[in-house]
Amino acid sequence: MATRSADPKSTTGTQPIDAVSLAIIEQLQEDGRRPYAAIGKAVGLSEAAVRQRVQKLLDQGVMQIVAVTDPLTVGFRRQAMVGINVEGDLDPVADALTAMDEVEYVVVTAGSFDLLIEIVCEDDDHLLDTINKRIRTLPGVRSTESFVYLKLRKQTYTWGTR
């Protein structure tokens, strides 16, 4: 296991995460089904202590433990990144986008777009309907630019403890 510096990483609006919690996160990123006893052995804690720390990290929203799929294999044939420019306050638009099932993530950005979102759709018709009838019609949306994914080359979630 990689060693960590003494400086803890902090998350926005929460307490800094200590080196042991980071090591637990690293273990779970390698295998989200790894038993707490095995994690405890790797990080120097009891199984019960690992269970408590994992629950605290989940409760604080620091991490999620989920099954990550390849959208193509579960019936979603079209993915796109959409850049959005907004007039006025970004928050209502970001909140509306966050509520849409097709939207996987919403990022407030600096640069050419105010917001970047990733959407996952069943097919081209679903993508067109989502962009044209649901996103572009939101109050405050000035313009959109879509970047349709042709092929997914890399999708990992191991950056969380670097």
PDB file of C-alpha atoms in Angstrom:
ATOM      1  CA  MET A   1       0.000   0.000   0.000  1.00  0.00           C
ATOM      2  CA  ALA A   2       1.263   3.475  -0.831  1.00  0.00           C
ATOM      3  CA  THR A   3       2.243   5.668   2.077  1.00  0.00           C
ATOM      4  CA  ARG A   4       0.544   8.990   2.618  1.00  0.00           C
ATOM      5  CA  SER A   5       1.982  12.304   3.682  1.00  0.00           C
ATOM      6  CA  ALA A   6       1.047  13.685   7.088  1.00  0.00           C
ATOM      7  CA  ASP A   7      -1.057  16.409   5.466  1.00  0.00           C
ATOM      8  CA  PRO A   8      -4.659  15.210   5.316  1.00  0.00           C
ATOM      9  CA  LYS A   9      -6.766  15.982   2.296  1.00  0.00           C
ATOM     10  CA  SER A  10      -9.884  17.934   2.979  1.00  0.00           C
ATOM     11  CA  THR A  11     -13.239  17.870   1.290  1.00  0.00           C
ATOM     12  CA  THR A  12     -15.391  20.891   0.709  1.00  0.00           C
ATOM     13  CA  GLY A  13     -17.385  21.696   3.825  1.00  0.00           C
ATOM     14  CA  THR A  14     -16.278  18.701   5.913  1.00  0.00           C
ATOM     15  CA  GLN A  15     -13.529  17.690   8.269  1.00  0.00           C
ATOM     16  CA  PRO A  16     -10.181  16.694   6.717  1.00  0.00           C
ATOM     17  CA  ILE A  17      -9.853  13.015   5.928  1.00  0.00           C
ATOM     18  CA  ASP A  18      -7.043  11.301   7.790  1.00  0.00           C
ATOM     19  CA  ALA A  19      -4.515   8.901   6.295  1.00  0.00           C
ATOM     20  CA  VAL A  20      -6.294   5.805   7.632  1.00  0.00           C
ATOM     21  CA  SER A  21      -9.612   6.777   6.036  1.00  0.00           C
ATOM     22  CA  LEU A  22      -7.797   7.488   2.777  1.00  0.00           C
ATOM     23  CA  ALA A  23      -6.240   4.029   2.962  1.00  0.00           C
ATOM     24  CA  ILE A  24      -9.685   2.490   3.515  1.00  0.00           C
ATOM     25  CA  ILE A  25     -11.022   4.368   0.480  1.00  0.00           C
ATOM     26  CA  GLU A  26      -8.067   3.109  -1.561  1.00  0.00           C
ATOM     27  CA  GLN A  27      -8.815  -0.475  -0.531  1.00  0.00           C
ATOM     28  CA  LEU A  28     -12.458  -0.108  -1.548  1.00  0.00           C
ATOM     29  CA  GLN A  29     -11.526   1.493  -4.877  1.00  0.00           C
ATOM     30  CA  GLU A  30      -9.427  -1.577  -5.671  1.00  0.00           C
ATOM     31  CA  ASP A  31     -12.343  -3.859  -4.752  1.00  0.00           C
ATOM     32  CA  GLY A  32     -15.641  -2.467  -3.489  1.00  0.00           C
ATOM     33  CA  ARG A  33     -16.581  -5.909  -2.134  1.00  0.00           C
ATOM     34  CA  ARG A  34     -13.387  -6.375  -0.113  1.00  0.00           C
ATOM     35  CA  PRO A  35     -14.295  -7.663   3.374  1.00  0.00           C
ATOM     36  CA  TYR A  36     -13.898  -5.239   6.267  1.00  0.00           C
ATOM     37  CA  ALA A  37     -11.619  -7.754   8.010  1.00  0.00           C
ATOM     38  CA  ALA A  38      -9.225  -7.729   5.027  1.00  0.00           C
ATOM     39  CA  ILE A  39      -9.312  -3.935   4.900  1.00  0.00           C
ATOM     40  CA  GLY A  40      -8.653  -3.788   8.629  1.00  0.00           C
ATOM     41  CA  LYS A  41      -5.606  -6.008   8.247  1.00  0.00           C
ATOM     42  CA  ALA A  42      -4.261  -3.785   5.452  1.00  0.00           C
ATOM     43  CA  VAL A  43      -4.778  -0.516   7.340  1.00  0.00           C
ATOM     44  CA  GLY A  44      -4.129  -1.653  10.908  1.00  0.00           C
ATOM     45  CA  LEU A  45      -7.661  -1.489  12.335  1.00  0.00           C
ATOM     46  CA  SER A  46     -10.222  -3.984  13.603  1.00  0.00           C
ATOM     47  CA  GLU A  47     -13.084  -5.066  11.388  1.00  0.00           C
ATOM     48  CA  ALA A  48     -15.509  -3.116  13.598  1.00  0.00           C
ATOM     49  CA  ALA A  49     -13.408   0.065  13.360  1.00  0.00           C
ATOM     50  CA  VAL A  50     -13.306  -0.220   9.562  1.00  0.00           C
ATOM     51  CA  ARG A  51     -17.074  -0.764   9.460  1.00  0.00           C
ATOM     52  CA  GLN A  52     -17.610   2.397  11.559  1.00  0.00           C
ATOM     53  CA  ARG A  53     -15.248   4.482   9.426  1.00  0.00           C
ATOM     54  CA  VAL A  54     -16.828   3.280   6.176  1.00  0.00           C
ATOM     55  CA  GLN A  55     -20.291   4.118   7.494  1.00  0.00           C
ATOM     56  CA  LYS A  56     -19.099   7.584   8.557  1.00  0.00           C
ATOM     57  CA  LEU A  57     -17.556   8.207   5.102  1.00  0.00           C
ATOM     58  CA  LEU A  58     -20.828   7.127   3.473  1.00  0.00           C
ATOM     59  CA  ASP A  59     -22.948   9.255   5.825  1.00  0.00           C
ATOM     60  CA  GLN A  60     -20.770  12.328   5.197  1.00  0.00           C
ATOM     61  CA  GLY A  61     -21.085  11.890   1.423  1.00  0.00           C
ATOM     62  CA  VAL A  62     -17.317  11.481   1.062  1.00  0.00           C
ATOM     63  CA  MET A  63     -17.787   8.293  -0.964  1.00  0.00           C
ATOM     64  CA  GLN A  64     -20.337   5.899  -2.397  1.00  0.00           C
ATOM     65  CA  ILE A  65     -20.030   2.176  -2.936  1.00  0.00           C
ATOM     66  CA  VAL A  66     -21.759   1.346  -6.215  1.00  0.00           C
ATOM     67  CA  ALA A  67     -21.642  -1.048  -9.141  1.00  0.00           C
ATOM     68  CA  VAL A  68     -20.224   0.741 -12.176  1.00  0.00           C
ATOM     69  CA  THR A  69     -21.543  -0.557 -15.485  1.00  0.00           C
ATOM     70  CA  ASP A  70     -20.689  -0.092 -19.125  1.00  0.00           C
ATOM     71  CA  PRO A  71     -23.824   1.771 -20.290  1.00  0.00           C
ATOM     72  CA  LEU A  72     -23.818  -0.059 -23.645  1.00  0.00           C
ATOM     73  CA  THR A  73     -24.176  -3.445 -21.968  1.00  0.00           C
ATOM     74  CA  VAL A  74     -27.258  -2.390 -19.994  1.00  0.00           C
ATOM     75  CA  GLY A  75     -29.218  -0.799 -22.839  1.00  0.00           C
ATOM     76  CA  PHE A  76     -27.934   2.776 -22.975  1.00  0.00           C
ATOM     77  CA  ARG A  77     -26.521   3.265 -26.468  1.00  0.00           C
ATOM     78  CA  ARG A  78     -25.880   7.020 -26.417  1.00  0.00           C
ATOM     79  CA  GLN A  79     -23.805   9.152 -24.060  1.00  0.00           C
ATOM     80  CA  ALA A  80     -22.900  12.794 -24.434  1.00  0.00           C
ATOM     81  CA  MET A  81     -21.192  15.637 -22.671  1.00  0.00           C
ATOM     82  CA  VAL A  82     -23.227  18.826 -22.939  1.00  0.00           C
ATOM     83  CA  GLY A  83     -21.824  22.302 -22.372  1.00  0.00           C
ATOM     84  CA  ILE A  84     -24.463  24.757 -21.200  1.00  0.00           C
ATOM     85  CA  ASN A  85     -24.439  28.552 -21.036  1.00  0.00           C
ATOM     86  CA  VAL A  86     -26.832  30.132 -18.563  1.00  0.00           C
ATOM     87  CA  GLU A  87     -28.288  33.609 -18.135  1.00  0.00           C
ATOM     88  CA  GLY A  88     -28.529  34.689 -14.526  1.00  0.00           C
ATOM     89  CA  ASP A  89     -28.197  32.417 -11.517  1.00  0.00           C
ATOM     90  CA  LEU A  90     -26.683  28.997 -12.246  1.00  0.00           C
ATOM     91  CA  ASP A  91     -28.156  27.262  -9.213  1.00  0.00           C
ATOM     92  CA  PRO A  92     -31.761  26.764 -10.429  1.00  0.00           C
ATOM     93  CA  VAL A  93     -30.520  25.333 -13.733  1.00  0.00           C
ATOM     94  CA  ALA A  94     -27.971  23.091 -12.004  1.00  0.00           C
ATOM     95  CA  ASP A  95     -30.664  21.898  -9.572  1.00  0.00           C
ATOM     96  CA  ALA A  96     -33.089  21.086 -12.409  1.00  0.00           C
ATOM     97  CA  LEU A  97     -30.385  19.171 -14.287  1.00  0.00           C
ATOM     98  CA  THR A  98     -29.418  17.278 -11.159  1.00  0.00           C
ATOM     99  CA  ALA A  99     -33.006  16.048 -10.839  1.00  0.00           C
ATOM    100  CA  MET A 100     -33.029  14.491 -14.350  1.00  0.00           C
ATOM    101  CA  ASP A 101     -32.469  10.723 -14.444  1.00  0.00           C
ATOM    102  CA  GLU A 102     -30.449  10.958 -17.662  1.00  0.00           C
ATOM    103  CA  VAL A 103     -27.929  13.366 -16.148  1.00  0.00           C
ATOM    104  CA  GLU A 104     -25.036  11.518 -14.512  1.00  0.00           C
ATOM    105  CA  TYR A 105     -23.126  14.519 -13.260  1.00  0.00           C
ATOM    106  CA  VAL A 106     -23.288  18.285 -13.245  1.00  0.00           C
ATOM    107  CA  VAL A 107     -20.201  20.486 -12.978  1.00  0.00           C
ATOM    108  CA  VAL A 108     -20.098  24.271 -12.590  1.00  0.00           C
ATOM    109  CA  THR A 109     -17.166  25.464 -14.694  1.00  0.00           C
ATOM    110  CA  ALA A 110     -15.122  28.494 -15.628  1.00  0.00           C
ATOM    111  CA  GLY A 111     -14.420  29.012 -19.308  1.00  0.00           C
ATOM    112  CA  SER A 112     -16.519  28.524 -22.418  1.00  0.00           C
ATOM    113  CA  PHE A 113     -19.463  26.968 -20.570  1.00  0.00           C
ATOM    114  CA  ASP A 114     -21.158  27.703 -17.274  1.00  0.00           C
ATOM    115  CA  LEU A 115     -22.105  24.058 -16.734  1.00  0.00           C
ATOM    116  CA  LEU A 116     -20.917  20.726 -18.088  1.00  0.00           C
ATOM    117  CA  ILE A 117     -23.148  17.697 -17.775  1.00  0.00           C
ATOM    118  CA  GLU A 118     -22.861  14.086 -18.813  1.00  0.00           C
ATOM    119  CA  ILE A 119     -26.030  12.394 -19.996  1.00  0.00           C
ATOM    120  CA  VAL A 120     -26.709   8.728 -20.669  1.00  0.00           C
ATOM    121  CA  CYS A 121     -29.603   7.848 -22.983  1.00  0.00           C
ATOM    122  CA  GLU A 122     -31.140   4.774 -24.551  1.00  0.00           C
ATOM    123  CA  ASP A 123     -30.650   5.961 -28.138  1.00  0.00           C
ATOM    124  CA  ASP A 124     -30.364   9.029 -30.381  1.00  0.00           C
ATOM    125  CA  ASP A 125     -34.092   9.841 -30.119  1.00  0.00           C
ATOM    126  CA  HIS A 126     -33.879   9.803 -26.335  1.00  0.00           C
ATOM    127  CA  LEU A 127     -30.777  12.022 -26.473  1.00  0.00           C
ATOM    128  CA  LEU A 128     -32.504  14.504 -28.814  1.00  0.00           C
ATOM    129  CA  ASP A 129     -35.613  14.591 -26.649  1.00  0.00           C
ATOM    130  CA  THR A 130     -33.563  15.131 -23.475  1.00  0.00           C
ATOM    131  CA  ILE A 131     -31.536  17.983 -24.942  1.00  0.00           C
ATOM    132  CA  ASN A 132     -34.205  19.660 -27.056  1.00  0.00           C
ATOM    133  CA  LYS A 133     -37.329  19.308 -24.925  1.00  0.00           C
ATOM    134  CA  ARG A 134     -35.969  19.105 -21.383  1.00  0.00           C
ATOM    135  CA  ILE A 135     -32.603  20.876 -21.149  1.00  0.00           C
ATOM    136  CA  ARG A 136     -32.958  23.691 -23.699  1.00  0.00           C
ATOM    137  CA  THR A 137     -36.400  24.597 -22.357  1.00  0.00           C
ATOM    138  CA  LEU A 138     -35.185  25.172 -18.792  1.00  0.00           C
ATOM    139  CA  PRO A 139     -35.543  28.815 -17.728  1.00  0.00           C
ATOM    140  CA  GLY A 140     -32.111  30.460 -17.868  1.00  0.00           C
ATOM    141  CA  VAL A 141     -30.548  28.101 -20.435  1.00  0.00           C
ATOM    142  CA  ARG A 142     -29.116  30.341 -23.148  1.00  0.00           C
ATOM    143  CA  SER A 143     -27.335  27.743 -25.299  1.00  0.00           C
ATOM    144  CA  THR A 144     -26.040  24.182 -25.364  1.00  0.00           C
ATOM    145  CA  GLU A 145     -23.286  22.384 -27.233  1.00  0.00           C
ATOM    146  CA  SER A 146     -23.309  18.591 -27.367  1.00  0.00           C
ATOM    147  CA  PHE A 147     -20.336  16.266 -27.593  1.00  0.00           C
ATOM    148  CA  VAL A 148     -21.658  12.817 -28.478  1.00  0.00           C
ATOM    149  CA  TYR A 149     -19.507   9.910 -27.319  1.00  0.00           C
ATOM    150  CA  LEU A 150     -18.472   7.573 -30.121  1.00  0.00           C
ATOM    151  CA  LYS A 151     -16.465   5.179 -27.965  1.00  0.00           C
ATOM    152  CA  LEU A 152     -15.681   4.941 -24.270  1.00  0.00           C
ATOM    153  CA  ARG A 153     -11.945   4.314 -23.915  1.00  0.00           C
ATOM    154  CA  LYS A 154     -11.397   4.777 -20.194  1.00  0.00           C
ATOM    155  CA  GLN A 155     -13.643   5.034 -17.173  1.00  0.00           C
ATOM    156  CA  THR A 156     -12.059   4.643 -13.748  1.00  0.00           C
ATOM    157  CA  TYR A 157     -12.756   5.924 -10.292  1.00  0.00           C
ATOM    158  CA  THR A 158      -9.391   5.366  -8.611  1.00  0.00           C
ATOM    159  CA  TRP A 159      -8.370   9.027  -8.436  1.00  0.00           C
ATOM    160  CA  GLY A 160      -9.931   9.567  -5.032  1.00  0.00           C
ATOM    161  CA  THR A 161      -6.806   8.949  -2.951  1.00  0.00           C
ATOM    162  CA  ARG A 162      -3.957  10.099  -5.195  1.00  0.00           C
TER     163      ARG A 162
END
